[in-house]
PDB file of C-alpha atoms in Angstrom:
ATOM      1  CA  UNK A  47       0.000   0.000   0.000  1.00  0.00           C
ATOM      2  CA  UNK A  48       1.330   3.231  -0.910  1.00  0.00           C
ATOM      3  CA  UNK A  49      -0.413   6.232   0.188  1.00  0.00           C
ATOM      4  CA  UNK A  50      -1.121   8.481  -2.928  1.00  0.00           C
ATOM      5  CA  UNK A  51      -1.923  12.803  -1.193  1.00  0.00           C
ATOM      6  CA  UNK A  52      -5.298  13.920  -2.077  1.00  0.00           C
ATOM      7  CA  UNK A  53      -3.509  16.912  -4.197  1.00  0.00           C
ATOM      8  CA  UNK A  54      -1.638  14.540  -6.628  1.00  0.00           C
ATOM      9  CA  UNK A  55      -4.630  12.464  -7.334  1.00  0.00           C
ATOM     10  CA  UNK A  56      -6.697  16.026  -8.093  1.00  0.00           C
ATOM     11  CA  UNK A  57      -3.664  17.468  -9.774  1.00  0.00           C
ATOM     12  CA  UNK A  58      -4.058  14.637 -13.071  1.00  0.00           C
ATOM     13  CA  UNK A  59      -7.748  14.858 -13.058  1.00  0.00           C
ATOM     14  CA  UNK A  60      -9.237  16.862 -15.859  1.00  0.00           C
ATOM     15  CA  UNK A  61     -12.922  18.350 -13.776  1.00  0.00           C
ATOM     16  CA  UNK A  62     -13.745  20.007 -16.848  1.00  0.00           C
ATOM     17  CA  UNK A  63     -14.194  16.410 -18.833  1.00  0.00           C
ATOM     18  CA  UNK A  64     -15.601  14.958 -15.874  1.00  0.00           C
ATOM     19  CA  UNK A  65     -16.669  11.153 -16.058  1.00  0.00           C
ATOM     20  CA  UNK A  66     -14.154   7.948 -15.532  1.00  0.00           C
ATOM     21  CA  UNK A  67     -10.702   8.768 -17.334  1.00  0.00           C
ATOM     22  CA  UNK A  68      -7.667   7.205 -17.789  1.00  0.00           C
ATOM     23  CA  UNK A  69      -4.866   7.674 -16.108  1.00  0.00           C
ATOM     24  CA  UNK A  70      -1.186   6.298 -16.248  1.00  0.00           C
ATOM     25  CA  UNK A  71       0.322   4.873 -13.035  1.00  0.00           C
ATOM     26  CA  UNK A  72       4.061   3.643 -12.342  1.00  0.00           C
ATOM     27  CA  UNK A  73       6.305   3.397  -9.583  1.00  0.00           C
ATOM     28  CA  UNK A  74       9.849   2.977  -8.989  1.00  0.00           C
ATOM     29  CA  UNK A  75      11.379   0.838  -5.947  1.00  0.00           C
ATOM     30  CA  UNK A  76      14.558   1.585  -4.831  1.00  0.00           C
ATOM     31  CA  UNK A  77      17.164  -0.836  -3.403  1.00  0.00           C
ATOM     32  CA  UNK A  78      19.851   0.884  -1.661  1.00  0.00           C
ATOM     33  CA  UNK A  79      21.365   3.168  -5.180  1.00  0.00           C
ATOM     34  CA  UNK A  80      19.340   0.638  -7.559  1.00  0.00           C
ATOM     35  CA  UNK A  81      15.881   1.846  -8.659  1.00  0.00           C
ATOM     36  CA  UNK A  82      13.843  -0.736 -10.060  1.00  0.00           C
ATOM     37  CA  UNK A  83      10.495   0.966 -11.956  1.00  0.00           C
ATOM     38  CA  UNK A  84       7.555  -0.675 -12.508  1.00  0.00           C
ATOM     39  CA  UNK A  85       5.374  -0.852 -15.652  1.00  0.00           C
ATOM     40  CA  UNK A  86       3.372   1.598 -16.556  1.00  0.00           C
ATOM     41  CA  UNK A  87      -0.281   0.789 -16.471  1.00  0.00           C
ATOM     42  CA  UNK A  88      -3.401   2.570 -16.644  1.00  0.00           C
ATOM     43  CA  UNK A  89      -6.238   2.750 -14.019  1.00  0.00           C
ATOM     44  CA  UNK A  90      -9.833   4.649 -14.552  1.00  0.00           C
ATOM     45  CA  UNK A  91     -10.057   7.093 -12.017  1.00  0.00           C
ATOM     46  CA  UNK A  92     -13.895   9.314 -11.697  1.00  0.00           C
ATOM     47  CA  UNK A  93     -13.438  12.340  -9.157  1.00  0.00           C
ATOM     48  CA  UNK A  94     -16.274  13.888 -10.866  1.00  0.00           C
ATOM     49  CA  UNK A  95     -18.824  14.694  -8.801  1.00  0.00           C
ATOM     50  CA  UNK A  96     -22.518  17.499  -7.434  1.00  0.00           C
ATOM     51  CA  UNK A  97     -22.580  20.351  -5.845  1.00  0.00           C
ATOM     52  CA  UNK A  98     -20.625  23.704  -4.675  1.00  0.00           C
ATOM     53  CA  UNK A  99     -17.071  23.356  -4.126  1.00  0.00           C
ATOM     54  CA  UNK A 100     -15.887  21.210  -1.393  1.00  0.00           C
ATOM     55  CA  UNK A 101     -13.735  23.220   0.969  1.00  0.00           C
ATOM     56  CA  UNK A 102     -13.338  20.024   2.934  1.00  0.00           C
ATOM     57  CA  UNK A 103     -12.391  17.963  -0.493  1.00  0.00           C
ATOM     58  CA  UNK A 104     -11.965  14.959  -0.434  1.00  0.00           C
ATOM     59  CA  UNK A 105     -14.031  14.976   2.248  1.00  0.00           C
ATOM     60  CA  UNK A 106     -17.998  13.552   1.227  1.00  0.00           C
ATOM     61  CA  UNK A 107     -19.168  16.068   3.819  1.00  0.00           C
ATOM     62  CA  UNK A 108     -19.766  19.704   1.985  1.00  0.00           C
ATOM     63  CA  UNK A 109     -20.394  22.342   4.210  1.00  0.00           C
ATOM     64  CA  UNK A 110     -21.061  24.551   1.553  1.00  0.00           C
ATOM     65  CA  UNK A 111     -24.177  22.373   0.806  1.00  0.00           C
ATOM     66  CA  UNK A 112     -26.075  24.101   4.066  1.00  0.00           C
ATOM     67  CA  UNK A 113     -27.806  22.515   6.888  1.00  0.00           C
ATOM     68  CA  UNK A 114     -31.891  21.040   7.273  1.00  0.00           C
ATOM     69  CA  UNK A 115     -34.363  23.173   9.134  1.00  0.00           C
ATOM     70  CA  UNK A 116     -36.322  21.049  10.810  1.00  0.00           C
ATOM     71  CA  UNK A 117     -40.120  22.072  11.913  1.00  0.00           C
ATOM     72  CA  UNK A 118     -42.362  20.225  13.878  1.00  0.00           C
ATOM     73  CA  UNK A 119     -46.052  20.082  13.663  1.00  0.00           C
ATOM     74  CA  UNK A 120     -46.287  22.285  16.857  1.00  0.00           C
ATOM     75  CA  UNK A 121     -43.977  25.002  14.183  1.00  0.00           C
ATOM     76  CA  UNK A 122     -41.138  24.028  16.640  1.00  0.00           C
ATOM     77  CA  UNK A 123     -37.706  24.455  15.091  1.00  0.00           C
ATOM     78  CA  UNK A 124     -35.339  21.879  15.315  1.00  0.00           C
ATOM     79  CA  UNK A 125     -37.392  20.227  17.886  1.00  0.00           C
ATOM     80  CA  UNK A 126     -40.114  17.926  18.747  1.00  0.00           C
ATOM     81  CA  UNK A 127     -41.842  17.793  21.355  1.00  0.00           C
ATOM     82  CA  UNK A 128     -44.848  15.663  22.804  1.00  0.00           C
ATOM     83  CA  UNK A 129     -47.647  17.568  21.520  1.00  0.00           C
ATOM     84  CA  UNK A 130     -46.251  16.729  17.999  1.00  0.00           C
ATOM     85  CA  UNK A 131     -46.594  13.083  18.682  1.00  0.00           C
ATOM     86  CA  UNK A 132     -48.120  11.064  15.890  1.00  0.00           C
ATOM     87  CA  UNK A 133     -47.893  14.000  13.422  1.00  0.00           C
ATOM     88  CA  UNK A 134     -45.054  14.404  10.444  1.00  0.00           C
ATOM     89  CA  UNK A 135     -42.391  17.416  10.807  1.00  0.00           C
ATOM     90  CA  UNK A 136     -41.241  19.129   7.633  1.00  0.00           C
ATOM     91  CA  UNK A 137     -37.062  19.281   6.633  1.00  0.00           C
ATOM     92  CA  UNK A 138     -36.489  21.947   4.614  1.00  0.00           C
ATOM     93  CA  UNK A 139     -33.089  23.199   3.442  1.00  0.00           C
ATOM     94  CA  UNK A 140     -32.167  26.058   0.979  1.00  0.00           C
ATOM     95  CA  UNK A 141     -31.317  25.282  -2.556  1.00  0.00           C
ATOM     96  CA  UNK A 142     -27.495  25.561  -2.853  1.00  0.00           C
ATOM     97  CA  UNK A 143     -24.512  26.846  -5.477  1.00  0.00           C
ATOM     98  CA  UNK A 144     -24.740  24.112  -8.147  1.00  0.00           C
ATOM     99  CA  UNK A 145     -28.130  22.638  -7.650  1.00  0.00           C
ATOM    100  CA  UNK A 146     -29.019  21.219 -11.082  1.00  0.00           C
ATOM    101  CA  UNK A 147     -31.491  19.714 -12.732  1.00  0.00           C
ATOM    102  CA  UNK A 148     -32.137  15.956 -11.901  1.00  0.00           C
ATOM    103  CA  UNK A 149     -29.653  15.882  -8.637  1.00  0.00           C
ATOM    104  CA  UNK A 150     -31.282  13.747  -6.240  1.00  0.00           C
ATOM    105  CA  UNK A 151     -31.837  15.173  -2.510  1.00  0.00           C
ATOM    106  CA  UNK A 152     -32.203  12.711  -0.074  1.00  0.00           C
ATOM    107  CA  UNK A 153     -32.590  13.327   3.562  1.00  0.00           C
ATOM    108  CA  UNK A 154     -31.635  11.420   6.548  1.00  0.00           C
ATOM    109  CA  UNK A 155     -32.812  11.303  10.159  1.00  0.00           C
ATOM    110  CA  UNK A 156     -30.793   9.225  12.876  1.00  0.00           C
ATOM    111  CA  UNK A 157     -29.066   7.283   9.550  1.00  0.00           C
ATOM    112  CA  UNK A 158     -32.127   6.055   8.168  1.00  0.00           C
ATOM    113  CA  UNK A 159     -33.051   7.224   5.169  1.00  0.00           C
ATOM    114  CA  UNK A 160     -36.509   9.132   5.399  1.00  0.00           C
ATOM    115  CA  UNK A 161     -37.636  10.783   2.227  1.00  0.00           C
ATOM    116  CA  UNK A 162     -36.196  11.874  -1.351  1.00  0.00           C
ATOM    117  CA  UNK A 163     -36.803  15.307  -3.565  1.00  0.00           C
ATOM    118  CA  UNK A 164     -35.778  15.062  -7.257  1.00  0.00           C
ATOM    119  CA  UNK A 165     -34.398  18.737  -8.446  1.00  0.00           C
ATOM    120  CA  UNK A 166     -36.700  20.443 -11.293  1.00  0.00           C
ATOM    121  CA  UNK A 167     -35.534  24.028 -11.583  1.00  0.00           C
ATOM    122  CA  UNK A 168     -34.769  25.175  -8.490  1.00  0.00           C
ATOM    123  CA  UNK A 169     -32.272  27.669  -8.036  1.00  0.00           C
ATOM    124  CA  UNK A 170     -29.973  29.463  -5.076  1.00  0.00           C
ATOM    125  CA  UNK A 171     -32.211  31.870  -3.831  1.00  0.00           C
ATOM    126  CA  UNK A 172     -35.499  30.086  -4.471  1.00  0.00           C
ATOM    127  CA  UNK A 173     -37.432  28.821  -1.815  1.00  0.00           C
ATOM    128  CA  UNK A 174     -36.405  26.315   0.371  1.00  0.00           C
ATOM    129  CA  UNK A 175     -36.776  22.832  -0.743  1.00  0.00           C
ATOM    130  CA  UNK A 176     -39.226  20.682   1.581  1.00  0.00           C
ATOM    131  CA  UNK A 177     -39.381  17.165   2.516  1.00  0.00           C
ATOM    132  CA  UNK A 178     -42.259  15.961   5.051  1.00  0.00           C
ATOM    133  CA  UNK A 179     -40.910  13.520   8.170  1.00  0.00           C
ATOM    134  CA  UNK A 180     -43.510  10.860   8.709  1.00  0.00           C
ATOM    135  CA  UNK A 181     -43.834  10.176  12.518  1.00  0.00           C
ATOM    136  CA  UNK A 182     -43.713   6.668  11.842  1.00  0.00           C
ATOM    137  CA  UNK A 183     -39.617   7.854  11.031  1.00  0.00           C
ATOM    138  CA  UNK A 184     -39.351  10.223  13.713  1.00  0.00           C
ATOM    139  CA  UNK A 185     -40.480   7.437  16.061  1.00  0.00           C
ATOM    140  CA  UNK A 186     -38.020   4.890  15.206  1.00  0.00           C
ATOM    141  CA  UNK A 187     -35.215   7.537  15.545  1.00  0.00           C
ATOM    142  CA  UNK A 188     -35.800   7.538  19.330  1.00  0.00           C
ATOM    143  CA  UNK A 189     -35.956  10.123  21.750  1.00  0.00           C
ATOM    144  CA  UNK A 190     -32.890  12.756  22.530  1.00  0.00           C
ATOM    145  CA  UNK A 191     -30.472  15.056  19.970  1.00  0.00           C
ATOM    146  CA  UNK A 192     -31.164  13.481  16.304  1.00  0.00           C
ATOM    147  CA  UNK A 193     -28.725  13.727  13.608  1.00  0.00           C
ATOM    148  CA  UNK A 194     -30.436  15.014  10.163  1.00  0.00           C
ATOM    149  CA  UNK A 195     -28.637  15.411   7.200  1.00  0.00           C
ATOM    150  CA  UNK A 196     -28.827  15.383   3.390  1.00  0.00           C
ATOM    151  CA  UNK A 197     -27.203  13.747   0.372  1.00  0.00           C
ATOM    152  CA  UNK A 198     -26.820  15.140  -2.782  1.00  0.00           C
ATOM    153  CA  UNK A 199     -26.320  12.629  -6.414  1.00  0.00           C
ATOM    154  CA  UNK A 200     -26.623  12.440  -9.569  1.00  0.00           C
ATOM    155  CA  UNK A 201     -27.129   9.565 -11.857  1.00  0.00           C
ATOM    156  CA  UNK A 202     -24.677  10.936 -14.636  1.00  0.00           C
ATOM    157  CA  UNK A 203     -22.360  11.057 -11.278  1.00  0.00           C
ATOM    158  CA  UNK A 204     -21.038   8.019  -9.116  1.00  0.00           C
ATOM    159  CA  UNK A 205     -19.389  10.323  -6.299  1.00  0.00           C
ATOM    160  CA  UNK A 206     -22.529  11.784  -3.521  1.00  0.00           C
ATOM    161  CA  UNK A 207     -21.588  14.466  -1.493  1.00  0.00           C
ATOM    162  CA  UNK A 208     -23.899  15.321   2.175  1.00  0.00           C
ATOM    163  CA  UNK A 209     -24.291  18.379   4.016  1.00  0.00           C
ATOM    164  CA  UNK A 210     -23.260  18.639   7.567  1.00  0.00           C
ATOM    165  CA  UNK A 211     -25.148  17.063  10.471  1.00  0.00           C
ATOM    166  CA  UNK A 212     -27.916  19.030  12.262  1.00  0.00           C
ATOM    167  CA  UNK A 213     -29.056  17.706  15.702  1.00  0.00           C
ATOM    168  CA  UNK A 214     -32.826  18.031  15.953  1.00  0.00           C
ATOM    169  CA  UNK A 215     -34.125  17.408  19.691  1.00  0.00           C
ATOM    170  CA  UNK A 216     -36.703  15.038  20.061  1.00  0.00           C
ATOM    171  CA  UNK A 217     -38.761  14.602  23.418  1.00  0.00           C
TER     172      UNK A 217
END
C-alpha cells in the first residue's frame, strides 16, 4: 500500500471532462542506489462529482451544501416535542450553489433514510426545498439530539456528497 496525497490524485484529473478517465500509473522501488520501476499501467479514475465546491475535499461532507431546518407540527424548530406526537415534521433546506437539474436530494434522520426530492428548476435563492418527516420515522429515531442530514447525487455522477449534520431534539 502506498499512500497516494489527495492533491496529486486532483492534480491529473481533468474536472472540466468529468466522467471515468484514464490515467497512467508507475512506480519505482529503490534498493539501496538501484531503482527498479515498474510498468506503466493505466487505471480509470472518476473524481467527478454534485454540488458547490468542497472546501473540505476529499471529504464527502460539503459544508457549503447548508444545513436542514427542521419544523415540527407544533412550528417548533429543530425540535419535537410531545404535543407533535403522531404528526409528520417538515425538513427543509435552501437550494445551494450548483443545484441542477435531476440531482437527487435525499434526507436522513438518525441514519435512516426518510424521504427523497428530485431537483426540477430550483435555483440558489429560491425557496427552500421541503421534505415531510412521517412520525412513523421520527419514532423509530428515538428520543434525545437526532442527527439530520442530506445527500446530494446524480445519476450521470457516481461520487454523492452530504451536508453537515444538524441535531434536531426530540422529546
Amino acid at each position: 500500500s502506498v499512500p497516494v496525497p489527495w492533491i496529486t490524485m486532483k492534480g491529473q484529473y481533468d474536472f472540466t471532462a468529468g466522467d471515468s478517465q484514464d490515467t497512467a500509473v508507475k512506480y519505482s522501488l529503490v534498493r539501496g542506489s538501484l531503482p527498479f520501476p515498474s510498468e506503466e499501467v493505466t487505471i480509470k479514475v472518476d473524481l467527478s462529482k454534485v454540488g458547490p465546491e468542497n472546501p473540505g475535499e476529499p471529504n464527502p461532507e460539503n459544508p457549503a451544501l447548508g444545513l436542514v431546518t427542521v419544523t415540527s407540527f407544533t412550528n417548533e424548530t429543530d425540535k419535537i416535542v410531545l404535543a407533535d406526537r403522531g404528526e409528520s415534521a417538515t425538513a427543509a433546506l435552501a437550494p445551494y450553489v450548483g443545484i441542477d437539474k435531476d440531482q437527487l436530494i435525499e434526507l436522513y434522520w438518525a441514519g435512516a433514510l426518510v424521504g427523497s426530492h428530485t431537483v426540477d428548476a430550483e435555483q440558489p435563492g429560491d425557496p427552500d426545498i421541503e421534505i415531510s418527516v412521517a412520525w412513523a420515522d421520527i419514532e423509530k429515531g428515538g428520543n434525545g439530539l437526532v442527527d439530520v442530514w442530506f445527500k446530494v447525487s446524480h445519476p450521470d455522477f457516481i461520487n454523492a456528497e452530504h451536508s453537515k449534520s444538524k441535531q434536531v431534539d426530540v422529546t
